[in-house]
Amino acid sequence: MARAGIYPQKKNLVYVRNFTNRLLHWTMFFSVMVLLPTGYYIGNPTALFGHGEAYNQFIMADIRVYHFFAAMALDISIMLRFYLAFFSMYHRDWFEVLPIPSRIIGAIQIARSYLTFKKPPFYRHVDPLDGLTFLCLHLFMVLQLVTGFHLYAHALPGNYWWSRLIHLGTDWVVPVFGSDQAVRNVHHLMLWITIAGIIMHVYIQVIKTIIWRDGHISAIVGGYKYRDVK
Amino acid sequence: MCRTRSGLTGLEPDEKIKTLKGVDRREFMGFCATIAATLGLSPAFVPRIAEAVEGAAKKPSVIWLHFQECTGDSEAFLCSSYPSVEELVLNILSVDYQETIMAASGTQAEDALKKAMADNKGKYLVIVEGAIPMGTPPGPGGKPGAFCTIGGKTAYDLAKEVTAGAAAVICVGTCASFGGVQAQRPNPTGAVGVGDALGIPTINIPGCPHNAINSVATIVNYLLLGSLPKTDRHGRPLFAFAKRIHDHCPRRAHFDAGQYVERFGDDGAKKNWCLYKMGCKGPQTYHNCSLVEYNDGTSWPIKGGHGCVGCSEPDFWDTMQPFYERLPNIHVPGVEATADKVGFTLVGAAAAGAAVHAAYTFANRHKIGETDKKEGE
């Protein structure tokens, strides 16, 4: 019995993620992969680049443009993800990430299973621990969106409807965090929180795939994961 | 320096006052053109500005109040040479009360203030320099606002009395606009800007000191159109505070090229590279310094190789500190760390947690896959 789980005799394929879901995940992945290094450079530009004359190089300008493009890709995919969480025709999962008591108990059970190697119940879409983590991560991303748009809006001329809209939507972060400089600090700190979050997210998915053999990583690529046959 | 351009330097002091109208026509038109440019008007407005300034039927009465400040804004105003201060004070405006430059003192000064208020009720301009303290001094007999009293009246009472009959209130300098240095935490005197103290709309022309061209342009705007300029959400005139220092910075090309001063005095500093990494606050400061510069276009901080400290932003003493760092310390009680250190710790904790769990998993690999009998499916 002890080693049976590593080589399960039979598994069923379960379709858990449709194409839109996977596409949004990988859009977010690639945009975050662009955002992290460009964001770090913008906050703390290294002296490695920029030698020679200024007239023919646009290192900071280019990196900022990549950062903005990737940010817009991320923002749009996050907004779509939030929309689909409530109105998807395939699977509306907003309820699965809410921290209700039963789910917190489930999350503790799953956290325990990481240490005891007891396999938790099968969750088709998202397990409670992942659900709570994704809730935090997505709220962080919304915070990043708002603070980022506020910093971006500094450069906008004040008299267009869209810049007014951005100011209207994001100016509240200044009193909340205290100052423009604090907003900048929060936006920068989120870079590291995102990296820490990615490390944990990837590690947990790898562990699940290796230990429980239920194809978590396959699911985000092909849409299917495994379920043990009783 | 500034007086030499007025064309009056060769004259005796009393002669100067008599012949102020005799300012060189070309210089006067030069002043009008400068003001038109500052206000963002086309050259077609230059003759109209000249008419408005010269031909004002009655010179607008100005009352200039000093509260908690260093008189730096008066200094900046006095160094205005387009027009010269004599022209401004005696011919264009009727400055009826200004504690620093008025000849009267004591009762006579108080009478001048009362007379100016009574004669021009509802029509005079109030220019305020300095913050208003709202706190109460400790100890017996302390009454609210007693940190700053003039002629026995607190700054608050005086400001309330004088602004009640004013056509407009113009706050010059960051102190009058937003509280300034005395409003920095912990703000022992409870200093606030004039608009906040009195709860009235004011035109704020912040800066430390304010740029005289902006206050003169605001006054000319009033003379020309009979109204005050449009302002942003902090009450700052849009003609001067709509764009950031960064947007028109002469060193912007070096910012975009990724060329930064790493240390004061290094090679980049000698080549006038961007001061972003030295903590320049140009990217979050709205002011027109990079276009008009200070003291009649003589210089301004970034031209002198020093980053902007954001002196025209509300509470800049608190919010822009430290002035020489791009990403300043995060204040956690008892600990000070930069965002990067906090971040490295977080990432390190996440990675270490993953590594410990991986090792633990490897050590217990024989247990893997047992199904939880009670809860598993």
XYZ file of C-alpha atoms in Angstrom:
607
model
C 0.000 0.000 0.000
C 2.772 2.329 0.875
C 4.101 2.685 -2.667
C 0.881 2.116 -4.521
C 0.214 5.804 -5.079
C 3.340 6.381 -7.104
C 2.276 3.969 -9.793
C -1.494 4.071 -9.773
C -3.055 1.326 -11.730
C -5.806 3.317 -13.315
C -6.608 6.983 -13.744
C -9.436 8.768 -15.482
C -8.938 11.900 -17.519
C -11.042 14.835 -16.290
C -11.463 18.002 -18.352
C -10.922 20.883 -15.944
C -9.684 23.910 -17.860
C -11.095 25.207 -21.109
C -9.090 27.023 -23.734
C -9.905 30.562 -22.516
C -8.857 29.650 -19.003
C -5.520 28.287 -20.187
C -4.937 31.171 -22.577
C -5.504 33.715 -19.799
C -3.163 31.829 -17.490
C -0.332 31.857 -19.990
C -0.973 35.458 -21.006
C -0.578 36.367 -17.363
C 2.520 34.207 -17.108
C 4.292 35.803 -20.066
C 3.287 39.336 -19.123
C 4.525 38.811 -15.553
C 7.775 37.416 -16.935
C 8.189 40.690 -18.845
C 6.955 42.862 -15.985
C 9.321 41.567 -13.306
C 12.700 42.385 -14.914
C 11.490 45.578 -16.603
C 9.889 46.751 -13.378
C 13.041 46.086 -11.438
C 15.075 48.046 -13.975
C 12.676 51.000 -13.830
C 12.871 51.107 -10.038
C 16.606 50.669 -9.868
C 18.270 51.131 -13.250
C 21.581 49.359 -13.423
C 24.662 51.144 -14.642
C 25.407 48.268 -17.033
C 23.533 49.980 -19.867
C 23.560 53.458 -21.262
C 27.159 54.194 -22.034
C 27.969 56.406 -24.976
C 25.907 59.262 -26.307
C 22.251 59.713 -25.477
C 20.959 60.620 -28.911
C 20.748 57.104 -30.254
C 19.709 54.950 -27.346
C 16.424 54.622 -25.536
C 17.044 51.931 -22.957
C 14.854 53.296 -20.189
C 12.255 54.503 -22.695
C 12.060 51.090 -24.370
C 11.963 49.196 -21.098
C 9.169 51.415 -19.848
C 7.191 50.791 -23.023
C 7.607 47.003 -22.640
C 6.544 47.342 -19.013
C 3.416 49.278 -19.997
C 2.477 46.876 -22.801
C 2.929 43.850 -20.562
C 1.020 45.609 -17.784
C -1.883 46.241 -20.109
C -1.879 42.600 -21.229
C -1.888 41.538 -17.578
C -4.577 44.030 -16.608
C -6.850 42.981 -19.444
C -6.389 39.279 -18.699
C -7.043 39.881 -14.993
C -10.203 41.803 -15.773
C -11.346 39.056 -18.153
C -10.525 36.455 -15.511
C -12.611 38.300 -12.948
C -15.442 38.575 -15.459
C -15.287 34.871 -16.279
C -15.144 33.978 -12.598
C -18.654 35.403 -12.349
C -20.154 34.948 -15.813
C -18.304 32.123 -17.535
C -20.541 29.714 -19.472
C -18.153 26.895 -18.692
C -17.351 27.203 -15.009
C -18.028 30.068 -12.604
C -15.438 29.711 -9.890
C -15.759 32.935 -7.906
C -17.389 31.036 -5.062
C -14.524 28.567 -4.830
C -12.040 31.216 -3.714
C -14.160 32.841 -1.020
C -12.698 32.235 2.448
C -15.792 30.655 4.019
C -15.234 28.475 7.150
C -15.601 25.103 5.424
C -13.038 26.109 2.856
C -10.583 27.293 5.515
C -10.905 23.898 7.164
C -10.329 22.292 3.770
C -7.256 24.464 3.240
C -5.821 23.381 6.599
C -6.485 19.772 5.656
C -4.611 20.208 2.409
C -1.738 21.991 4.105
C -1.578 19.041 6.488
C -1.552 16.637 3.601
C 1.607 18.286 2.278
C 3.348 17.258 5.481
C 1.724 13.866 6.063
C 1.487 12.756 2.414
C -2.089 11.658 2.923
C -3.957 12.353 -0.254
C -6.749 14.900 0.259
C -10.165 14.619 -1.417
C -10.289 15.201 -5.142
C -11.204 18.721 -6.122
C -12.038 19.075 -9.748
C -11.186 22.740 -10.281
C -9.346 24.403 -7.464
C -8.615 23.056 -4.024
C -9.329 25.280 -1.001
C -5.681 26.114 -0.261
C -5.029 27.084 -3.869
C -8.300 28.990 -3.865
C -7.289 31.130 -0.898
C -3.813 31.653 -2.315
C -5.222 32.691 -5.694
C -7.615 35.077 -3.993
C -4.674 36.767 -2.242
C -2.560 36.772 -5.389
C -5.343 38.238 -7.523
C -6.107 40.917 -4.954
C -2.400 41.736 -4.913
C -2.501 41.965 -8.697
C -5.436 44.356 -8.505
C -3.468 46.452 -6.029
C -0.550 46.350 -8.434
C -2.858 47.397 -11.261
C -4.216 50.362 -9.330
C -0.860 51.591 -7.984
C 0.740 51.033 -11.377
C -1.966 53.011 -13.153
C -1.571 55.787 -10.610
C 2.172 56.003 -11.269
C 1.491 55.817 -15.009
C -1.075 58.621 -14.773
C 1.616 61.033 -13.580
C 2.736 61.361 -17.170
C -0.708 61.862 -18.659
C -1.973 65.292 -19.603
C -4.798 66.131 -17.252
C -7.487 67.191 -19.671
C -8.570 64.042 -21.499
C -11.489 61.930 -20.389
C -9.362 58.789 -20.131
C -6.688 60.405 -18.014
C -9.423 61.852 -15.799
C -10.877 58.368 -15.579
C -7.525 56.906 -14.514
C -7.035 59.679 -11.962
C -10.576 59.172 -10.672
C -10.043 55.435 -10.363
C -6.587 55.473 -8.818
C -6.058 58.707 -6.888
C -7.458 57.167 -3.709
C -4.247 55.133 -3.282
C -2.351 58.277 -2.252
C -4.333 58.936 0.948
C -4.511 55.188 1.620
C -0.737 54.692 1.562
C 0.194 58.179 2.685
C 2.106 59.602 -0.247
C 3.181 59.157 -3.829
C 6.454 57.793 -2.560
C 4.621 55.192 -0.457
C 2.587 54.175 -3.507
C 5.851 53.699 -5.377
C 7.238 51.641 -2.485
C 4.162 49.427 -2.395
C 4.329 48.918 -6.147
C 7.986 47.950 -5.829
C 7.438 45.665 -2.849
C 4.732 43.853 -4.820
C 7.441 42.850 -7.299
C 9.011 40.725 -4.591
C 5.703 39.438 -3.255
C 4.873 38.343 -6.799
C 8.197 36.511 -7.129
C 7.666 34.823 -3.759
C 4.125 33.917 -4.812
C 5.342 32.448 -8.093
C 7.971 30.341 -6.313
C 5.353 28.907 -3.975
C 2.761 28.431 -6.714
C 5.149 26.585 -9.034
C 6.563 24.491 -6.200
C 3.128 23.444 -5.014
C 1.994 22.503 -8.518
C 5.186 20.489 -9.062
C 4.771 18.727 -5.724
C 1.137 17.928 -6.459
C 2.057 16.561 -9.842
C 4.913 14.467 -8.477
C 3.373 13.245 -5.224
C -0.252 12.819 -6.108
C 0.179 12.091 -9.775
C -2.972 13.936 -10.686
C -1.574 15.980 -13.575
C -1.913 19.523 -12.247
C 0.709 20.795 -14.659
C -0.838 18.907 -17.566
C -4.148 20.587 -16.802
C -2.840 24.090 -17.430
C -1.316 23.013 -20.729
C -3.795 20.513 -22.158
C -6.847 21.050 -19.988
C -7.070 17.538 -18.526
C -6.031 16.163 -15.194
C -6.207 12.696 -13.654
C -8.559 11.239 -11.154
C -7.964 7.962 -9.358
C -10.392 5.215 -10.258
C -11.998 3.856 -7.156
C 21.260 91.530 -10.899
C 17.602 91.844 -11.469
C 17.512 95.615 -11.115
C 20.010 96.210 -13.881
C 17.465 95.203 -16.494
C 14.854 97.700 -15.395
C 16.438 100.617 -17.206
C 16.246 102.717 -14.060
C 19.617 101.964 -12.565
C 21.196 105.246 -13.589
C 18.599 107.355 -11.810
C 18.581 108.802 -8.321
C 16.254 107.014 -5.866
C 13.553 109.698 -5.754
C 13.791 110.230 -9.482
C 13.156 106.533 -10.039
C 9.761 106.685 -8.432
C 8.761 109.746 -10.451
C 9.787 108.250 -13.761
C 8.563 104.724 -13.342
C 6.216 105.134 -16.270
C 9.300 105.893 -18.248
C 10.329 102.258 -18.294
C 11.709 101.407 -21.692
C 8.853 100.490 -24.035
C 10.807 97.561 -25.405
C 11.410 96.201 -21.919
C 7.768 96.620 -21.058
C 6.689 94.702 -24.162
C 9.292 92.097 -23.286
C 7.601 91.698 -19.920
C 4.204 91.341 -21.586
C 5.547 88.706 -23.977
C 7.102 86.759 -21.066
C 3.815 86.790 -19.225
C 1.909 85.700 -22.349
C 4.320 82.792 -22.775
C 4.001 81.788 -19.126
C 0.219 81.861 -19.332
C 0.318 79.834 -22.530
C -1.320 82.610 -24.590
C -0.543 83.417 -28.217
C 1.542 86.491 -29.146
C -1.727 88.139 -30.194
C -2.405 88.637 -26.495
C 0.738 90.706 -25.900
C -0.880 94.089 -26.754
C -3.937 93.165 -24.702
C -1.714 92.321 -21.748
C 0.049 95.652 -22.208
C -3.323 97.422 -22.178
C -4.517 95.509 -19.158
C -1.379 96.233 -17.182
C -0.996 99.855 -18.240
C -4.538 100.928 -18.536
C -6.151 99.371 -15.505
C -8.615 102.090 -14.486
C -7.757 101.607 -10.872
C -4.727 99.722 -9.685
C -5.876 96.654 -7.802
C -5.225 96.947 -4.125
C -3.069 94.176 -2.731
C -2.744 93.158 0.899
C 0.212 90.895 1.538
C 0.100 88.923 4.769
C 3.032 87.171 6.436
C 2.465 84.210 8.727
C 4.738 81.259 9.541
C 7.390 81.576 6.862
C 10.936 82.712 6.113
C 10.071 85.666 3.806
C 11.664 83.711 0.982
C 8.611 84.294 -1.161
C 8.821 88.042 -0.635
C 12.467 87.779 -1.621
C 11.544 85.858 -4.753
C 8.863 88.422 -5.559
C 11.249 91.326 -4.950
C 13.755 89.805 -7.339
C 11.251 89.821 -10.164
C 12.638 92.040 -12.923
C 9.996 91.575 -15.617
C 8.537 93.856 -14.357
C 10.877 95.338 -11.810
C 9.696 95.318 -8.261
C 9.260 99.118 -8.255
C 7.052 98.939 -11.294
C 5.067 96.102 -9.784
C 4.623 97.534 -6.319
C 3.971 101.143 -7.211
C 2.552 101.259 -10.725
C 0.850 98.014 -11.631
C -0.459 97.118 -8.221
C -1.251 99.174 -5.226
C 0.467 97.175 -2.527
C -1.162 98.726 0.521
C 0.129 96.409 3.201
C 3.324 94.385 3.094
C 5.122 94.057 6.407
C 8.566 93.565 4.896
C 8.722 96.481 2.475
C 6.175 98.988 3.763
C 7.479 102.241 5.227
C 4.822 102.475 7.930
C 5.048 100.551 11.149
C 3.026 100.021 14.297
C -0.319 101.796 14.405
C 0.222 103.418 11.025
C 0.684 99.979 9.453
C -2.465 98.711 11.125
C -4.350 101.757 9.893
C -3.088 101.193 6.352
C -4.454 97.660 6.488
C -7.830 98.801 7.819
C -8.064 101.598 5.262
C -7.168 99.301 2.366
C -9.803 96.825 3.482
C -12.481 99.467 3.961
C -11.763 101.359 0.711
C -11.648 98.332 -1.575
C -14.115 96.048 0.057
C -14.750 93.014 -2.141
C -12.187 94.125 -4.698
C -8.741 93.774 -3.134
C -6.410 90.851 -3.660
C -4.936 89.089 -0.667
C -1.556 87.477 -1.132
C -0.639 85.226 1.758
C 2.822 83.998 2.547
C 3.226 81.448 5.317
C 1.227 78.769 7.071
C -1.421 79.318 9.730
C -0.838 77.527 13.067
C -4.006 75.968 14.454
C -2.472 74.324 17.533
C -2.608 75.587 21.094
C 0.689 76.387 22.850
C 1.204 74.376 26.030
C 1.183 76.062 29.410
C -1.162 78.565 31.025
C -2.802 81.208 28.907
C -2.218 79.410 25.614
C -5.048 80.027 23.194
C -5.580 78.333 19.849
C -3.350 79.712 17.116
C -1.173 81.730 19.511
C 2.009 80.372 17.927
C 1.842 83.243 15.441
C 0.329 86.597 16.408
C 0.570 89.911 14.581
C -0.636 93.101 16.243
C -2.189 91.017 19.007
C -4.275 88.945 16.595
C -3.610 85.313 15.814
C -2.741 84.439 12.269
C -6.056 82.626 11.939
C -8.149 85.585 13.108
C -6.208 88.020 10.962
C -6.474 85.828 7.879
C -10.184 85.304 8.439
C -10.792 89.024 8.861
C -8.749 90.103 5.839
C -9.880 87.394 3.418
C -13.559 87.985 4.237
C -13.748 90.978 1.904
C -11.195 89.845 -0.667
C -11.815 89.344 -4.364
C -9.334 86.506 -4.372
C -6.795 84.876 -2.099
C -3.469 83.958 -3.648
C -1.163 81.767 -1.567
C 2.470 82.148 -2.551
C 4.920 79.495 -1.484
C 4.408 75.993 -0.170
C 3.835 77.196 3.422
C 0.753 79.246 2.589
C -0.427 76.646 0.081
C 0.024 73.415 2.023
C 1.702 74.162 5.362
C 5.324 73.795 4.308
C 8.208 72.944 6.581
C 6.444 73.763 9.848
C 3.671 71.342 8.902
C 6.176 68.503 8.673
C 5.526 65.648 11.097
C 5.118 65.991 14.065
C 3.882 69.504 13.213
C 4.134 70.943 16.772
C 2.248 74.149 15.971
C -0.542 72.478 13.989
C 0.386 74.456 10.881
C -1.841 74.106 7.828
C -2.204 75.886 4.512
C -4.472 78.926 4.269
C -7.151 77.157 2.230
C -7.326 74.314 4.739
C -7.261 76.618 7.753
C -10.042 78.886 6.577
C -11.973 76.445 4.432
C -11.955 78.825 1.474
C -10.843 78.299 -2.122
C -7.427 79.791 -2.767
C -5.101 80.046 -5.720
C -2.014 78.170 -4.583
C 1.344 78.962 -6.098
C 3.592 76.573 -4.175
C 7.329 76.288 -4.471
C 10.115 76.869 -2.003
C 10.281 79.716 -2.797
C 7.525 80.202 -5.331
C 8.590 81.422 -8.743
C 7.771 85.130 -9.012
C 6.855 84.731 -12.683
C 3.930 82.516 -11.645
C 2.510 84.945 -9.095
C 2.937 87.864 -11.494
C 1.303 85.870 -14.284
C -1.619 85.012 -11.996
C -2.101 88.689 -11.189
C -1.842 89.657 -14.868
C -4.366 86.956 -15.688
C -6.671 88.631 -13.181
C -6.048 92.083 -14.667
C -6.492 90.827 -18.224
C -9.559 88.661 -17.890
C -10.991 89.765 -14.560
C -10.852 86.168 -13.398
C -8.377 83.817 -11.824
C -6.624 81.085 -13.797
C -7.934 77.524 -13.937
C -6.430 75.308 -11.293
C -5.748 71.641 -10.644
C -7.100 69.677 -7.698
C -4.555 71.262 -5.344
C -5.595 74.773 -6.377
C -2.457 75.306 -8.458
C -2.803 77.309 -11.699
C -2.713 74.958 -14.663
C -0.555 77.254 -16.766
C 2.328 76.549 -14.407
C 1.482 73.258 -12.673
C -0.075 71.076 -15.362
C 3.145 69.341 -16.367
C 5.812 67.597 -14.380
C 9.398 68.803 -14.024
C 10.286 65.500 -15.697
C 8.216 66.213 -18.803
C 10.315 69.184 -19.875
C 13.552 68.353 -18.120
C 16.697 69.214 -20.099
C 18.178 65.928 -18.833
C 15.198 63.839 -19.987
C 17.179 62.446 -22.935
C 19.591 60.872 -20.454
C 16.685 59.388 -18.491
C 15.320 57.734 -21.619
C 18.779 56.609 -22.667
C 19.372 54.907 -19.317
C 22.233 57.219 -18.314
C 22.221 58.067 -14.624
C 24.407 59.860 -12.124
C 25.495 57.172 -9.644
C 27.262 59.478 -7.187
C 27.586 63.247 -6.957
C 30.822 64.180 -8.697
C 31.135 61.047 -10.787
C 31.611 60.912 -14.522
C 27.882 60.937 -15.213
C 27.431 64.039 -13.070
C 30.116 65.810 -15.089
C 28.241 64.906 -18.270
C 24.917 66.218 -16.874
C 23.289 62.802 -16.864
C 19.899 62.149 -15.293
C 19.612 62.505 -11.494
C 16.910 59.813 -11.170
C 19.078 57.511 -9.064
C 20.149 60.416 -6.873
C 16.539 60.699 -5.725
C 15.339 63.381 -8.140
C 11.609 63.910 -7.564
C 11.018 65.440 -10.998
C 8.888 62.470 -12.109
C 6.269 63.199 -9.446
C 6.467 66.990 -9.172
C 4.196 69.344 -11.065
C 5.919 72.677 -11.662
C 7.220 74.721 -14.566
C 10.811 75.143 -13.269
C 12.249 73.207 -16.176
C 10.684 75.723 -18.589
C 10.993 79.134 -16.927
C 13.748 78.426 -14.374
C 14.274 80.711 -11.382
C 15.370 84.322 -10.968
C 14.591 85.353 -14.536
C 15.878 82.221 -16.123
C 19.198 82.255 -14.308
C 19.178 78.678 -13.042
C 17.259 76.037 -11.142
C 18.230 72.969 -9.091
C 18.625 70.419 -11.874
C 20.664 72.875 -13.934
C 22.946 73.111 -10.902
C 23.347 69.324 -10.762
C 21.000 68.715 -7.832
C 17.851 66.621 -8.039
C 14.401 68.086 -7.632
C 13.045 67.706 -4.087
C 9.416 68.193 -5.111
C 8.929 71.501 -3.281
C 5.659 72.346 -5.037
C 3.889 69.177 -3.926
C 1.669 69.044 -0.825
C 3.528 67.868 2.307
C 6.729 67.384 0.361
C 8.807 67.447 3.546
C 7.126 64.248 4.619
C 6.260 62.540 1.388
C 9.391 63.200 -0.663
C 11.932 62.266 2.009
C 14.654 61.114 1.796
C 15.603 63.540 -0.936
C 18.643 61.648 -2.174
C 17.223 58.163 -2.607
C 15.067 56.783 -5.366
C 13.432 54.011 -3.340
C 13.605 55.149 0.237
C 13.414 53.126 3.411
C 10.250 51.427 4.479
C 9.519 52.297 8.075
C 8.643 49.164 9.958
C 8.560 49.856 13.715
C 12.059 49.269 14.999
C 13.429 48.281 11.632
C 14.317 50.270 8.602
C 14.786 48.443 5.379
C 14.575 49.196 1.730
C 11.849 47.617 -0.329
C 14.449 45.399 -1.947
C 15.673 44.013 1.377
C 12.140 43.264 2.502
C 11.512 41.671 -0.878
C 14.671 39.547 -0.793
C 13.601 38.309 2.634
C 10.175 37.354 1.326
C 11.547 35.575 -1.722
C 14.202 33.901 0.415
C 11.542 32.725 2.880
C 9.420 31.321 0.051
C 12.401 29.562 -1.545
C 13.636 28.257 1.802
C 10.162 26.984 2.647
C 9.996 25.195 -0.695
C 13.496 23.741 -0.215
C 12.750 22.521 3.321
C 9.530 20.930 2.160
C 11.295 19.312 -0.798
C 13.918 17.800 1.518
C 11.197 16.656 3.912
C 9.278 15.105 1.027
C 12.378 13.314 -0.191
C 13.112 11.961 3.290
C 9.541 10.668 3.585
C 9.166 9.475 -0.001
C 8.135 5.968 1.120
C 4.925 7.394 2.574
C 3.845 9.123 -0.625
C 0.517 8.213 -2.073
C -1.213 6.825 0.965
C -4.825 7.750 0.726
C -6.432 9.423 3.665
C -8.889 6.744 4.670
C -11.288 9.002 6.473
C -11.528 11.906 4.102
C -10.278 10.695 0.760
C -12.527 9.591 -2.020
